Structure formats: C-alpha cells, structure tokens
CSV table of C-alpha atoms and ligand atoms in Angstrom, one decimal:
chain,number,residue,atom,x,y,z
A,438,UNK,CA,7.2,21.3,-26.9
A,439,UNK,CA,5.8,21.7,-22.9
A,440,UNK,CA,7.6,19.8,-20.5
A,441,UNK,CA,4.5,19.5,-18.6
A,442,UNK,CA,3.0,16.0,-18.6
A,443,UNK,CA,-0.4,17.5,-17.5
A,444,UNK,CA,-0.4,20.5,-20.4
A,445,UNK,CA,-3.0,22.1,-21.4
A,446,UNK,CA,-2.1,24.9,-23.7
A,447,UNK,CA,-1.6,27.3,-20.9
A,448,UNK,CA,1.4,27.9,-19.0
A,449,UNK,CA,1.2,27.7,-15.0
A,450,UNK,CA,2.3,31.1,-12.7
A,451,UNK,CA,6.5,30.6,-12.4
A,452,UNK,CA,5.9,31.5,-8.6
A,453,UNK,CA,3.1,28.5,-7.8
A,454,UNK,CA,5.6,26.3,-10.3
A,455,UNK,CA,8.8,27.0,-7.9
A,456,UNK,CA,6.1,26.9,-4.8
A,457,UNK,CA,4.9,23.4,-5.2
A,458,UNK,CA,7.8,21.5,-7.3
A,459,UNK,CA,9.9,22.6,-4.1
A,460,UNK,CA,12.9,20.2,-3.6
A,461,UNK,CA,11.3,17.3,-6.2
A,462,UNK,CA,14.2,18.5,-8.6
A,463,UNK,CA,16.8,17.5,-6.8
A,464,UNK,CA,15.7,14.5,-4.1
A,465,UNK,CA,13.9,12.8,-7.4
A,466,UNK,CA,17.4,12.3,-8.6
A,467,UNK,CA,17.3,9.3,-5.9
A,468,UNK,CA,14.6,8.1,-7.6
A,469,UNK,CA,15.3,8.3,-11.3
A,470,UNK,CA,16.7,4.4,-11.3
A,471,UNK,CA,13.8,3.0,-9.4
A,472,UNK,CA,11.2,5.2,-11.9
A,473,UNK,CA,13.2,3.4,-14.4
A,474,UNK,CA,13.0,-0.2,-13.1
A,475,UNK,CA,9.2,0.9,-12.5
A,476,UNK,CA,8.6,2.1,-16.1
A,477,UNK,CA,10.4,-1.1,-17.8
A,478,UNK,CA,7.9,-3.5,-15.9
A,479,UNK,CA,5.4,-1.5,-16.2
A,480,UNK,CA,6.1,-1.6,-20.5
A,481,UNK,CA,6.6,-5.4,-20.4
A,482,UNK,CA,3.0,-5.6,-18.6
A,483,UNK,CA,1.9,-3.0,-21.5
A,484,UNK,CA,3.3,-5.5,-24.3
A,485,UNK,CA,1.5,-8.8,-22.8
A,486,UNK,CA,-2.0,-7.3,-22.3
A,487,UNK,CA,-1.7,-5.9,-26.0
A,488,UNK,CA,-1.3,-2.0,-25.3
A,489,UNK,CA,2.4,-2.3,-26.8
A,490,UNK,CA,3.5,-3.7,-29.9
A,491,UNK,CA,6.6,-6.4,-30.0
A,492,UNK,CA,8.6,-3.4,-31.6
A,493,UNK,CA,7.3,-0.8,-29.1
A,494,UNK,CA,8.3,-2.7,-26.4
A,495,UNK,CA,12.0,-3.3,-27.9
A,496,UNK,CA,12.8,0.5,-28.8
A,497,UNK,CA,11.3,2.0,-25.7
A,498,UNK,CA,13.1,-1.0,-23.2
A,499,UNK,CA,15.9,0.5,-25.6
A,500,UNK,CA,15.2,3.3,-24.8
A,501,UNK,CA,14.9,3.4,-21.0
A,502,UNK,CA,17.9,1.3,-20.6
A,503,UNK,CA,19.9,3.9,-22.2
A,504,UNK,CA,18.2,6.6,-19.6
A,505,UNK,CA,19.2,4.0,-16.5
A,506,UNK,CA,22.5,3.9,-18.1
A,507,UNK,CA,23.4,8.0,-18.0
A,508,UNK,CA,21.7,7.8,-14.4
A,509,UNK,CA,24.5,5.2,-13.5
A,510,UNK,CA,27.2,7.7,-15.0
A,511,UNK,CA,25.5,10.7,-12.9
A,512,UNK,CA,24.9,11.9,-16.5
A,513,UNK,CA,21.2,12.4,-15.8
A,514,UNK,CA,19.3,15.7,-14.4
A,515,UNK,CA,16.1,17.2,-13.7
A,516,UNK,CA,15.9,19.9,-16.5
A,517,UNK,CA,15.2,23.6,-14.7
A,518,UNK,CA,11.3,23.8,-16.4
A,519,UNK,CA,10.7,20.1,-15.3
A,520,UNK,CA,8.9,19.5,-12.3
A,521,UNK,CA,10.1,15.7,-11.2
A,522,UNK,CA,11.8,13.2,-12.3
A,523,UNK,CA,8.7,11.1,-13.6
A,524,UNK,CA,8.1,13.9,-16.0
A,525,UNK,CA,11.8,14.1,-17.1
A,526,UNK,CA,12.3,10.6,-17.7
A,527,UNK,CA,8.9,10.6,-19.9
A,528,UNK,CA,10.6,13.6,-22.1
A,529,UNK,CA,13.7,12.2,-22.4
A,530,UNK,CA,11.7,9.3,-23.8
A,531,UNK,CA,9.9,11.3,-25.9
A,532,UNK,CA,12.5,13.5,-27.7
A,533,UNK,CA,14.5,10.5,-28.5
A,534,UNK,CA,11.8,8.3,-29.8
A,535,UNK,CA,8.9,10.5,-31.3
A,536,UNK,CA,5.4,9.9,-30.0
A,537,UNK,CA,5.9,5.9,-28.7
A,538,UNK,CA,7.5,7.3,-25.9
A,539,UNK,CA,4.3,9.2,-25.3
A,540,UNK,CA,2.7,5.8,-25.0
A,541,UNK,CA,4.3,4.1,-21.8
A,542,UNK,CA,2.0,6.2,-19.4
A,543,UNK,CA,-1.4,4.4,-20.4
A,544,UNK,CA,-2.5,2.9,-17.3
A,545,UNK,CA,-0.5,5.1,-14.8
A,546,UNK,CA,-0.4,8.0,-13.0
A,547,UNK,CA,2.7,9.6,-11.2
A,548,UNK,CA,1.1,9.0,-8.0
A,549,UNK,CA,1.4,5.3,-8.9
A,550,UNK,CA,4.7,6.1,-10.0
A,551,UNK,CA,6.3,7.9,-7.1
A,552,UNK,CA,4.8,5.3,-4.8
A,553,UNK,CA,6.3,2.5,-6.7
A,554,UNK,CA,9.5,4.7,-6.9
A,555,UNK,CA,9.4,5.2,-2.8
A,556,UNK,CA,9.0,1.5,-2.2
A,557,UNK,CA,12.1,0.5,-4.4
A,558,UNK,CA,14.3,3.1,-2.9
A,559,UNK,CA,13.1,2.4,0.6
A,560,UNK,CA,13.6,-1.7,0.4
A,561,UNK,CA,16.9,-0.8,-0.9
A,562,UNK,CA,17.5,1.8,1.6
A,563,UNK,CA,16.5,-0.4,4.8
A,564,UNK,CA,18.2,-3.0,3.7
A,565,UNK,CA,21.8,-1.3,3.7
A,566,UNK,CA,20.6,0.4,6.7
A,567,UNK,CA,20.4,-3.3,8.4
A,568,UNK,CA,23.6,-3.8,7.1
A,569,UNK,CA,25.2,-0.6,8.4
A,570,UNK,CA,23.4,-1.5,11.9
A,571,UNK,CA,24.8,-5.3,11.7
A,572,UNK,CA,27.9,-4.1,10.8
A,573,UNK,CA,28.3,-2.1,14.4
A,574,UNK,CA,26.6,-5.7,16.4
A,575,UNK,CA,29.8,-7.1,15.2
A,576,UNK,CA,31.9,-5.0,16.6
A,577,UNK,CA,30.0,-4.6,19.6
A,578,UNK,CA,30.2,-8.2,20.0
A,579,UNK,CA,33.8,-8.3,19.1
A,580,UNK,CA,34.7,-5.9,21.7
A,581,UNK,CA,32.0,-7.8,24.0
A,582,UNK,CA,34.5,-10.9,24.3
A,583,UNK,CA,37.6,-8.7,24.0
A,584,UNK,CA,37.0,-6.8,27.0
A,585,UNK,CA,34.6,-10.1,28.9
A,586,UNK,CA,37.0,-9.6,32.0
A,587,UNK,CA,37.3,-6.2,32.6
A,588,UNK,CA,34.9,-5.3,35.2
A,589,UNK,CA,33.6,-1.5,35.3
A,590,UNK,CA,31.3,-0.3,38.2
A,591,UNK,CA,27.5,-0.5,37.3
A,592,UNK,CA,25.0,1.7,38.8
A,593,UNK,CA,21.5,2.5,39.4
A,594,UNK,CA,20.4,5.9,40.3
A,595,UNK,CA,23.7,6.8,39.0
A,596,UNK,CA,25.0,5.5,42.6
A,597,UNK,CA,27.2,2.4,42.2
A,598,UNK,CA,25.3,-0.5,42.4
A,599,UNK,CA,27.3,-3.9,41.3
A,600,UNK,CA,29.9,-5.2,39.3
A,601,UNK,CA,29.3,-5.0,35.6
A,602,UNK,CA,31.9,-5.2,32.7
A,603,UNK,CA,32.7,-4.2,29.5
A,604,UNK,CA,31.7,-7.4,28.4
A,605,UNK,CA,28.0,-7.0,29.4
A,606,UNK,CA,27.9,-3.0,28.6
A,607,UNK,CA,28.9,-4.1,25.1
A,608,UNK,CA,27.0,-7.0,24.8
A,609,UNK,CA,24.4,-5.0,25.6
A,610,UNK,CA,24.1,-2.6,23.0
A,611,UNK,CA,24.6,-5.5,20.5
A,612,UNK,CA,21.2,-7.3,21.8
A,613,UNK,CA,19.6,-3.9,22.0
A,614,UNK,CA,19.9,-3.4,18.1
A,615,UNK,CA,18.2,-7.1,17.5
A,616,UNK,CA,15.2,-5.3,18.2
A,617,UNK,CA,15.9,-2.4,16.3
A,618,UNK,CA,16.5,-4.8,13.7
A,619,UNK,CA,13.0,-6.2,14.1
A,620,UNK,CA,11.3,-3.2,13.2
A,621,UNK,CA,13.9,-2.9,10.2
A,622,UNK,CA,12.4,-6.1,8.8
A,623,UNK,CA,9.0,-4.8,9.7
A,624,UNK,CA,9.7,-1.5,7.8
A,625,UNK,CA,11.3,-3.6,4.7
A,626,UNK,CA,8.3,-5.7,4.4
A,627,UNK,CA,5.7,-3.0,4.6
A,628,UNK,CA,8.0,-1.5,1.8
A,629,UNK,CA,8.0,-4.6,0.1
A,630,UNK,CA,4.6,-4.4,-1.6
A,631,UNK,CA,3.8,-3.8,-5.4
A,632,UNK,CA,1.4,-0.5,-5.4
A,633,UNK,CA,1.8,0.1,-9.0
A,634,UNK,CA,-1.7,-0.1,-10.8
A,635,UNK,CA,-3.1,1.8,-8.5
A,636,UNK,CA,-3.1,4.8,-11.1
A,637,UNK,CA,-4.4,7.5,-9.7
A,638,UNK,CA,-5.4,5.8,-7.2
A,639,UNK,CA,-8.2,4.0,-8.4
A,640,UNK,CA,-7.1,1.6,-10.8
A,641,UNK,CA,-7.3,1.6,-14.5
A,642,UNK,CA,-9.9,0.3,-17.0
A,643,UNK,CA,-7.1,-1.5,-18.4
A,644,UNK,CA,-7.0,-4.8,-17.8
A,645,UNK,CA,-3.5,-4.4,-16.2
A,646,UNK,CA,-1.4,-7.9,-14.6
A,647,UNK,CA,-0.3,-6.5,-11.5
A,648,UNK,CA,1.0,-10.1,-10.5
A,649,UNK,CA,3.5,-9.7,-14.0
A,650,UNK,CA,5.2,-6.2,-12.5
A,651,UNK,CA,5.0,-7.8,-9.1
A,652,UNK,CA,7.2,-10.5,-10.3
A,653,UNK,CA,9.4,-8.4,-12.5
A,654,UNK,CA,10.0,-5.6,-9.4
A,655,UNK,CA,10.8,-8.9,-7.3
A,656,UNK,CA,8.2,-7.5,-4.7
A,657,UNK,CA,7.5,-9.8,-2.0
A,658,UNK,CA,3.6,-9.6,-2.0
A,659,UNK,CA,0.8,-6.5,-3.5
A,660,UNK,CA,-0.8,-3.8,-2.4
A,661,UNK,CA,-3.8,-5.2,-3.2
A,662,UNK,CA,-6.7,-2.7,-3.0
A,663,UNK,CA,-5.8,-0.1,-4.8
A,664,UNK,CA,-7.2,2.6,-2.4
A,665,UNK,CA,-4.5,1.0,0.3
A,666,UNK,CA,-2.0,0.8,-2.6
A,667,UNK,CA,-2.3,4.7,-2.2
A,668,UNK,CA,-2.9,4.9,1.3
A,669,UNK,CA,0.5,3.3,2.0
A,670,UNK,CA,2.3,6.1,1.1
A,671,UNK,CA,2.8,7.7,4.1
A,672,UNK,CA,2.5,4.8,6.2
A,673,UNK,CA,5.8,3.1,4.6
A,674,UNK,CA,7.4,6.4,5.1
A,675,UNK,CA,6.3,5.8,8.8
A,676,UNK,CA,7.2,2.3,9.6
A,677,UNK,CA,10.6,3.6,8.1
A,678,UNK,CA,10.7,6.4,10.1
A,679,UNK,CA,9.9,3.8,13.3
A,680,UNK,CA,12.7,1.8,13.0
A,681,UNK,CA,15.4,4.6,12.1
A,682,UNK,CA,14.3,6.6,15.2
A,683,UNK,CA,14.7,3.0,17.2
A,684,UNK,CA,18.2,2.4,15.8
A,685,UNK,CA,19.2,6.0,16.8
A,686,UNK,CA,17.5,5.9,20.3
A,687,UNK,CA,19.8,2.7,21.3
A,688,UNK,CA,23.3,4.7,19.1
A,689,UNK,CA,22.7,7.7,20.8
A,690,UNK,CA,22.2,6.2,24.1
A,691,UNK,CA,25.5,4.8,23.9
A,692,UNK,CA,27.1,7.8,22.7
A,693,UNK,CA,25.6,9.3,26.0
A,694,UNK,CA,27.2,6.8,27.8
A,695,UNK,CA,30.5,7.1,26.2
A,696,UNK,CA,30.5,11.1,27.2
A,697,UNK,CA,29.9,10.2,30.1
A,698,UNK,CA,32.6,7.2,30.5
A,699,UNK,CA,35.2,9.7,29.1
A,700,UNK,CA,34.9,12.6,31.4
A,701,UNK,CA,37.9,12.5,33.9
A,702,UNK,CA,35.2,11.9,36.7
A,703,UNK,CA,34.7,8.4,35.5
A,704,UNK,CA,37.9,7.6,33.4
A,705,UNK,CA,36.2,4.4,32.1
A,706,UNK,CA,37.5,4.9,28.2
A,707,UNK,CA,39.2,6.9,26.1
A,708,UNK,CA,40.5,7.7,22.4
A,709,UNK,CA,43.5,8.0,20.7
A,710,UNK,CA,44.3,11.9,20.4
A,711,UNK,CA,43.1,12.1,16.7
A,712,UNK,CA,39.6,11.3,17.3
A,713,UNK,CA,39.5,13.8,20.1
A,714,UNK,CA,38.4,17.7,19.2
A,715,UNK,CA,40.9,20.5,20.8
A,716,UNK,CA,39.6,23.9,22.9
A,717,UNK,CA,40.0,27.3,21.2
A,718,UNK,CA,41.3,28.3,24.9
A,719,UNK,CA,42.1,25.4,27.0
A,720,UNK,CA,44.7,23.9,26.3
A,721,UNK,CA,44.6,20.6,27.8
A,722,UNK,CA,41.2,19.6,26.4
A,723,UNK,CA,40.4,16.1,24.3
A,724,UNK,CA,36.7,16.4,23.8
A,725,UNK,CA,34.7,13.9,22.9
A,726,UNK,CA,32.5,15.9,20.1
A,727,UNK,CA,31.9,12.7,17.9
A,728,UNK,CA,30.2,11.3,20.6
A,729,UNK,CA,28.2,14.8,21.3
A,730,UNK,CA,27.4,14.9,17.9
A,731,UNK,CA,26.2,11.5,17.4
A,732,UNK,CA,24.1,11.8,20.6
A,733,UNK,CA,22.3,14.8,19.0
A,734,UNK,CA,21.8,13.9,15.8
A,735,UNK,CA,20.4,10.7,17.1
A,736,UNK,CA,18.1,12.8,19.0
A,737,UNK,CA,16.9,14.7,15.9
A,738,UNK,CA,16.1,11.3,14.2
A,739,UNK,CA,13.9,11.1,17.1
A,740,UNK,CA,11.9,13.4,16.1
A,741,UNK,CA,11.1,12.0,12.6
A,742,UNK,CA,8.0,9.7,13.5
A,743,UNK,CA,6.4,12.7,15.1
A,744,UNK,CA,7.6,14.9,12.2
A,745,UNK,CA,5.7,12.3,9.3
A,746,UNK,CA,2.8,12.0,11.5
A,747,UNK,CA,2.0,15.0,11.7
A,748,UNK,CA,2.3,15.8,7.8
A,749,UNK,CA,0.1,13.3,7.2
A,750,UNK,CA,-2.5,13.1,10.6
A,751,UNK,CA,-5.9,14.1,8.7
A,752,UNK,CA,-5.3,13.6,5.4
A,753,UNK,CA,-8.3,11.6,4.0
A,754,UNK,CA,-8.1,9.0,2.1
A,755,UNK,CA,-6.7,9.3,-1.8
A,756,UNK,CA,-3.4,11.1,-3.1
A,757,UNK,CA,-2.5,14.8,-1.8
A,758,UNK,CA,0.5,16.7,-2.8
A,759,UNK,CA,1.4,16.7,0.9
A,760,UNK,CA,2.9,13.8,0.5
A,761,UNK,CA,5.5,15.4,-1.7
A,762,UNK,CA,7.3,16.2,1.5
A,763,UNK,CA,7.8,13.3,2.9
A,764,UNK,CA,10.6,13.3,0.8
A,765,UNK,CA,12.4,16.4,2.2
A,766,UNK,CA,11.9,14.6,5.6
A,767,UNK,CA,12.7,11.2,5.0
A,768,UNK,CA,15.7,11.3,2.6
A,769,UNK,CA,18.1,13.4,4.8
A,770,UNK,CA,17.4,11.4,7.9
A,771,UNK,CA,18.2,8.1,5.8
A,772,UNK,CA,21.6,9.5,5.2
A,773,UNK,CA,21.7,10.5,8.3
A,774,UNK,CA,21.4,7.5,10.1
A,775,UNK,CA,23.7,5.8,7.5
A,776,UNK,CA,26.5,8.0,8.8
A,777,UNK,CA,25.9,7.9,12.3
A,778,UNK,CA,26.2,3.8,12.3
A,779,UNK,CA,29.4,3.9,10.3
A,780,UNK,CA,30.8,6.3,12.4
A,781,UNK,CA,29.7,4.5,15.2
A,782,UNK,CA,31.0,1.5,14.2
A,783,UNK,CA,34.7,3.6,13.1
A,784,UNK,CA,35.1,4.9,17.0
A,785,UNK,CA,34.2,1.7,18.4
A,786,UNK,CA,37.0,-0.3,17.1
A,787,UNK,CA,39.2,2.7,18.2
A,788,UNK,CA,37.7,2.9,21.9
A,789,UNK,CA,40.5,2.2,24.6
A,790,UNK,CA,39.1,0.5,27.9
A,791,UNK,CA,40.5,1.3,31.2
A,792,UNK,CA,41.3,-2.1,32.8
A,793,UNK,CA,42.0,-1.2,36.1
A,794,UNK,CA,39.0,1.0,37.2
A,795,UNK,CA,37.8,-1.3,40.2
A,796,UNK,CA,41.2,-0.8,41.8
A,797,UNK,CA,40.1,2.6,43.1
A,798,UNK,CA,38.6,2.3,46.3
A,799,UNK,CA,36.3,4.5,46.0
A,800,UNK,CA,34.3,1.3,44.2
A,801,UNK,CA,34.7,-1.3,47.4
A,802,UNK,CA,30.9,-1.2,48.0
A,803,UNK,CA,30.2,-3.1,44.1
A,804,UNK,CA,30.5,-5.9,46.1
A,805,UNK,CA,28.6,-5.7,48.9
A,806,UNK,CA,25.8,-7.9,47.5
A,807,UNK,CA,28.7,-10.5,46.2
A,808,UNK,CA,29.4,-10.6,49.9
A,809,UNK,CA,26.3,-11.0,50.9
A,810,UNK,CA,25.5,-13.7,48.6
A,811,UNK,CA,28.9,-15.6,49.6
A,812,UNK,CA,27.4,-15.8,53.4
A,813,UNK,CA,24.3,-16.9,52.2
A,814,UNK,CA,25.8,-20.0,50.4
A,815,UNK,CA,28.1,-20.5,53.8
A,816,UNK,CA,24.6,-20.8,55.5
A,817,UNK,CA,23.8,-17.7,56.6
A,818,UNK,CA,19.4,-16.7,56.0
A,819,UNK,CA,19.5,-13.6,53.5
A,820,UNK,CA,18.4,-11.2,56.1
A,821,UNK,CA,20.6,-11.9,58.4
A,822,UNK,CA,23.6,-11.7,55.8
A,823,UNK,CA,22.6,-8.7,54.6
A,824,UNK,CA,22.4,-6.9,57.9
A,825,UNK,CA,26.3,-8.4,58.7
A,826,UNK,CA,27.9,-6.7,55.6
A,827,UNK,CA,25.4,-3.6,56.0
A,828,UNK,CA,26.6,-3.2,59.3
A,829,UNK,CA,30.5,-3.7,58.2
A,830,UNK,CA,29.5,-0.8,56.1
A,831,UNK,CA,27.9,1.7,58.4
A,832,UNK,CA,31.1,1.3,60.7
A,833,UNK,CA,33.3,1.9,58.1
A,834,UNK,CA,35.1,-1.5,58.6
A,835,UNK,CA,33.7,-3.5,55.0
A,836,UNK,CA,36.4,-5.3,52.8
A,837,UNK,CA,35.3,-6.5,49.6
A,838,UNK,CA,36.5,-9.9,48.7
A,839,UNK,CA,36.7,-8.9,45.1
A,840,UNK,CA,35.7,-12.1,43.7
A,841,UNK,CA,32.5,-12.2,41.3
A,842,UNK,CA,31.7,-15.6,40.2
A,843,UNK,CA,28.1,-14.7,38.0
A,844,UNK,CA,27.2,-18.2,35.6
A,845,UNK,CA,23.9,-17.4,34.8
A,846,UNK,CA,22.7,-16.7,31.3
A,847,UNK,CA,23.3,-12.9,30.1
A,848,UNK,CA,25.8,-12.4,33.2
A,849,UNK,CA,29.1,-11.5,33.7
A,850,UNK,CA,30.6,-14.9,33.2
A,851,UNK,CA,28.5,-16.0,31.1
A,852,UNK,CA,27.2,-13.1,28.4
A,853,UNK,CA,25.8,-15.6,25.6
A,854,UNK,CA,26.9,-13.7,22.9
A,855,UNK,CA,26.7,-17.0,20.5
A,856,UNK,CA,23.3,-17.2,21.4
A,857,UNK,CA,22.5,-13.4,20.7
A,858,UNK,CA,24.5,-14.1,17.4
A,859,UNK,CA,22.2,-16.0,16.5
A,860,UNK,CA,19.0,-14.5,17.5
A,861,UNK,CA,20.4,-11.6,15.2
A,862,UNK,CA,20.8,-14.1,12.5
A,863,UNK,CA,17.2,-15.3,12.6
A,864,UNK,CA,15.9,-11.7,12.5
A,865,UNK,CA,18.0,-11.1,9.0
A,866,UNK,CA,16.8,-14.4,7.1
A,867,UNK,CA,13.6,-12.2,7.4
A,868,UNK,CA,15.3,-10.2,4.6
A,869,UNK,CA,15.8,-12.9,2.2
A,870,UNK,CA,12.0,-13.9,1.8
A,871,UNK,CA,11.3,-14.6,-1.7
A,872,UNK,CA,8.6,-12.8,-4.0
A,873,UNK,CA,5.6,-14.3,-5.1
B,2260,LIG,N1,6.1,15.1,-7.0
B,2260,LIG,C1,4.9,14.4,-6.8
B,2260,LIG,C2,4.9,13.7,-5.4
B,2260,LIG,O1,6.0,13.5,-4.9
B,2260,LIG,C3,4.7,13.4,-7.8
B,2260,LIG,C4,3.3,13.1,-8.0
B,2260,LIG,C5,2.5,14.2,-8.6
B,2260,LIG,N2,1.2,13.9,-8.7
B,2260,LIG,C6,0.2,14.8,-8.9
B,2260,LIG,N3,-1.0,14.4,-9.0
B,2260,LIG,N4,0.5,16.1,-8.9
B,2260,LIG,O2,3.9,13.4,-4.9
C-alpha cells in the first residue's frame, strides 16, 4: 500500500521527497494531538450532515482515540516514507480499520488541516507562554516591594541623574510585560479562530457545519471566508511572532541591565557563586553568562517578525508550500522563549541587591534636584533655587541632604504595584473569553 495520500501509481524522485518534506517529520510530532482533536470534530460534523454512518463514526472516534492515546505515551512516530503527520495519522487509520478510515478526509484538505493543527498548538502555546511571562511579573513584583527602600542611582545619558530604587527598577519591568501581555492576548485571539472547512482553500461542495467543529474545538469565533481562513496562516504565525519578539525585547533588556549592574564598576547586584560561570585563565572571575546568554538569545527572537515576513512578503493569495517553514521558524523560538522566562524568573528570585550603594560619594549629585525642590517649597522661585545648588556644585562645596520624599503615583514612595496588579489582571481575563 503507498503511504502517499496524493498517490497516483507512480512513485515521486527520493531526492525532491527528502527536499520538500524537510523537517515536517519531526516538528509534526507537535502536532499529531491537535490533527487528532481536528480529525474527531471534523468526523462528528461528517456523522450529522450524513457523510458517516452511526457505526462509522463509533469505530473511527475508536479509532482515533486510540492514536491520541499512543501520542500521549510518546508511542507515536512519523514513519521514514511518510511525509507529515496528517498523512500518518490517516494510515494508521487506515491499516487498522480497512477502507472507513479512508473516509474521514471527505471535505478536507491538509492545508485545512495543518492550519487547524497550527491554531490549536499556537492557542495552547501562547497561552502557557502568558503564563511563563506572568509567572516572572510576580516575582518582579515580589522583589518590587522587597527591595521598595533601597535606593540605586538612576541615570540618563548613562550620567547619574536622580534617585531611583530597586523598587521602581523592578516595578518596572513588571508593567513593561503588561503590554507584552497585550499583544499575547492579541496573538491568542487571532489564533483563536476555526479555519477548518476551508479545504483547499476554497471550501467544499459538502454542506459542511463549520459552527458544529467551531464548538467542538472550543474556538472562540471562525475564520469565516474561507479564502481568509487560508490566508491566516502566516499571519497567526506573525502576530505570534509579534508578541514573542515583545516579551524578549523587555527580558533581554533587563538582562542587559543586570550585566551591566553586576560589573564591579557599578556593584549594584550580584549572585550566589553557583549561578556565576568561572574563566579558563582568570582566576577570580564570576561572570554573569546567563544574563549574556539570555540577552542574546532575546536578541535572536528579535529577529523572528522580520524572519516570517519575509517568508511570506509576496506570496499571493491561496495555499503555498512555503508556508511549511514557518514551522522550522516558529517552533524553536516558542521553546525558546519558554526557557528564557523560566530562567528569568529562576535568577531573579536568586538576585542579591546591594543596599548600601548611595553611600559612595561618588553619587552626592542624585540629589541635586531633591535639593532644589526642597528650596523651592521653603519659597525660593525655581530659577533661582536651581542656580543656588548649581552654584554649591561648581565650587565644589554641595551636600546632599539625602532625603527623597517622592508620593506621587509610579514614584519611589509610592510604586502602585496593586494597581499594576491589577491592570495585569484585566489583560488575562482576555484569555478566558468563551466560544461561540
Ligand atoms: N506539510 C504541509 C505544510 O505544512 C502540509 C500541507 C501540505 N499540503 C499540500 N498541498 N502539499 O504546509
């Protein structure tokens, strides 16, 4: 028997066969349980518009439940002369059940398939991606209010500017990823549409009920049209691909800033020995590699909007086998991004905070504007205030007073992490909208 779903008595050229299946064999392993889920919806639609008998429907549910069940035991595999896993779970059907199996593709194509399969996997995905990225708000918050009184030195131009703390450098990661956790939601909903019955693209002449598998794939809402259906692969893969790059841009900006915090020059933080790396030569050295790696690989991650735009810029309208690589693309960067946030979240709650770094003279001029200020509310016009400590400065004679009193909302004294709590919160109900 072929294992080729499209066979046509003749057997395709081994070297176009390895050329264009490519990496399918392995990354559709990800897929196999949503092609499943996809399959047994698509049978119980079958039964109800009359293309399946009562019995067919039993034996080949049977059937594919048994399949989801040796994919749950990593019991399942992409056979070596099988090009994807839509074709493998198809043949599996088929040599256990005769020529019934042979029946559950009426009204499909495996481009309807691997987009319904891509849309499971990436609501899934996204989903315990916002997890993994609420996960490290916590701690960021938790550290936040832990650290609310230490004061660090904050700059602009790299120069020291004014007080800052922990509390607020924290904090302000934490709000940072409430937007990334926007475009999360954004991503999940785009991925949260039914495309299948979109066949080849084109429909069927079946009279499929689209709003039945809708229901039964919980899907929040349809691709309607099923040119868009189609057209959204690609542009799910995108919107993904959006809000992973966003997540990484605010992780590996704080990795940069913990390199940076750790070097001896700045002495801010530091990690217990066993999360440091050693020097082949020198001796003394306690790097700070996790944070170099996470900075880069959050910089790659980057790069994977540009990357799926550019597979797909100019592809017209309908299904192309391009598209096959999105996969190769999108699936790494998915783990990636998975590991850098629990890792993230791992050397956070091990981070140790220097509380004393203010005490260095070298930061006196922090406070010049608290100074400043202080006059001001004594009396004294801006200007002229201003000019009094800038003077005190340019002879050499300024004193801090060392006393920050900051009350208004996202300050030092008053960082409103309840409030950002719960602005965080609001953004997540957006993943508990229910179907249609
Ligand atoms: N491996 C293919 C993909 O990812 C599955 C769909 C194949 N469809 C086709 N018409 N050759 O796109």
């Amino acid at each position: 028997m072929s294992t080729k779903l499209w066979d046509k008595g003749f057997e395709p050229d081994r070297m176009i066969e390895e050329y264009t299946v490519g990496q399918d064999r392995e990354l559709d392993l990800r897929l196999a349980r949503y092609d499943v889920e996809g399959s047994l919806a698509h049978i119980a639609m079958l039964e109800k518009i009359g293309l399946l008998t009562r019995e067919e429907l039993e034996s080949l549910t049977a059937g594919l439940q048994q399949i989801a069940a040796q994919i749950k035991a990593g019991r399942f595999e992409i056979e070596p002369d099988v090009e994807d896993v839509h074709s493998e779970v198809e043949l599996l059907l088929t040599r256990r059940l005769g020529d019934v199996g042979k029946k559950i593709h009426s009204g499909r194509s495996r481009n309807d398939q691997v987009l319904v399969d891509l849309k499971l996997f990436l609501r899934d995905e996204l989903r315990q991606i916002a997890d993994a990225v609420r996960r490290l708000f916590d701690r960021l918050q938790e550290q936040s209010e832990r650290y609310r009184e230490v004061l660090m030195p904050g700059y602009t131009h790299l120069q020291i500017a004014m007080p800052s703390s922990f509390g607020l450098w924290f904090g302000a990661y934490a709000e940072t990823l409430v937007d990334d956790m926007r475009m999360l939601a954004a991503a999940w909903h785009i991925a949260n549409q039914n495309p299948l019955g979109s066949a080849a693209g084109y429909g069927s002449s079946f009279p499929l009920d689209r709003t039945m598998t809708t229901r039964l794939m919980g899907f929040e809402s349809l691709h309607y049209n099923v040119v868009a259906a189609q057209m959204s692969r690609g542009k799910s893969e995108r919107a993904a691909a959006a809000a992973i790059a966003a997540v990484a841009a605010t992780v590996g900006r704080m990795a940069m800033d913990l390199c940076l915090f750790m070097s001896q020059n700045f002495g801010f933080v530091s990690l217990p020995d066993e999360l440091t790396t050693g020097s082949s030569i020198m001796p003394h050295k306690k790097n700070p590699d996790v944070f170099e790696i996470m900075r880069g690989r959050c910089n790659r991650l980057q790069a994977l909007p540009n990357e799926i735009a550019l597979l797909t810029t100019n592809l017209p309208v309908g299904y192309h086998r391009d598209l096959q690589l999105m996969k190769d693309i999108l699936f790494p960067a998915i783990d990636e991004i998975k590991r850098t946030l629990r890792m993230g979240d791992f050397m956070l709650a091990h981070l140790k905070v220097n509380e004393h770094i203010l005490d260095d003279r070298k930061y006196d001029y922090l406070f010049t504007v608290e100074d400043v200020n202080r006059l001001v509310l004594q009396g004294v016009p801006f200007r002229e205030a201003y000019r009094q400590v800038g003077m005190a400065v340019q002879r050499g004679e300024y004193r801090p007073t060392r006393e920050v009193h900051h009350t208004h909302e996202g300050s030092i004294g008053n960082l409103c992490t309840d409030e950002i709590r719960r602005k965080m919160e609001r953004v997540m109900e957006e993943f508990d909208t229910p179907g249609i």
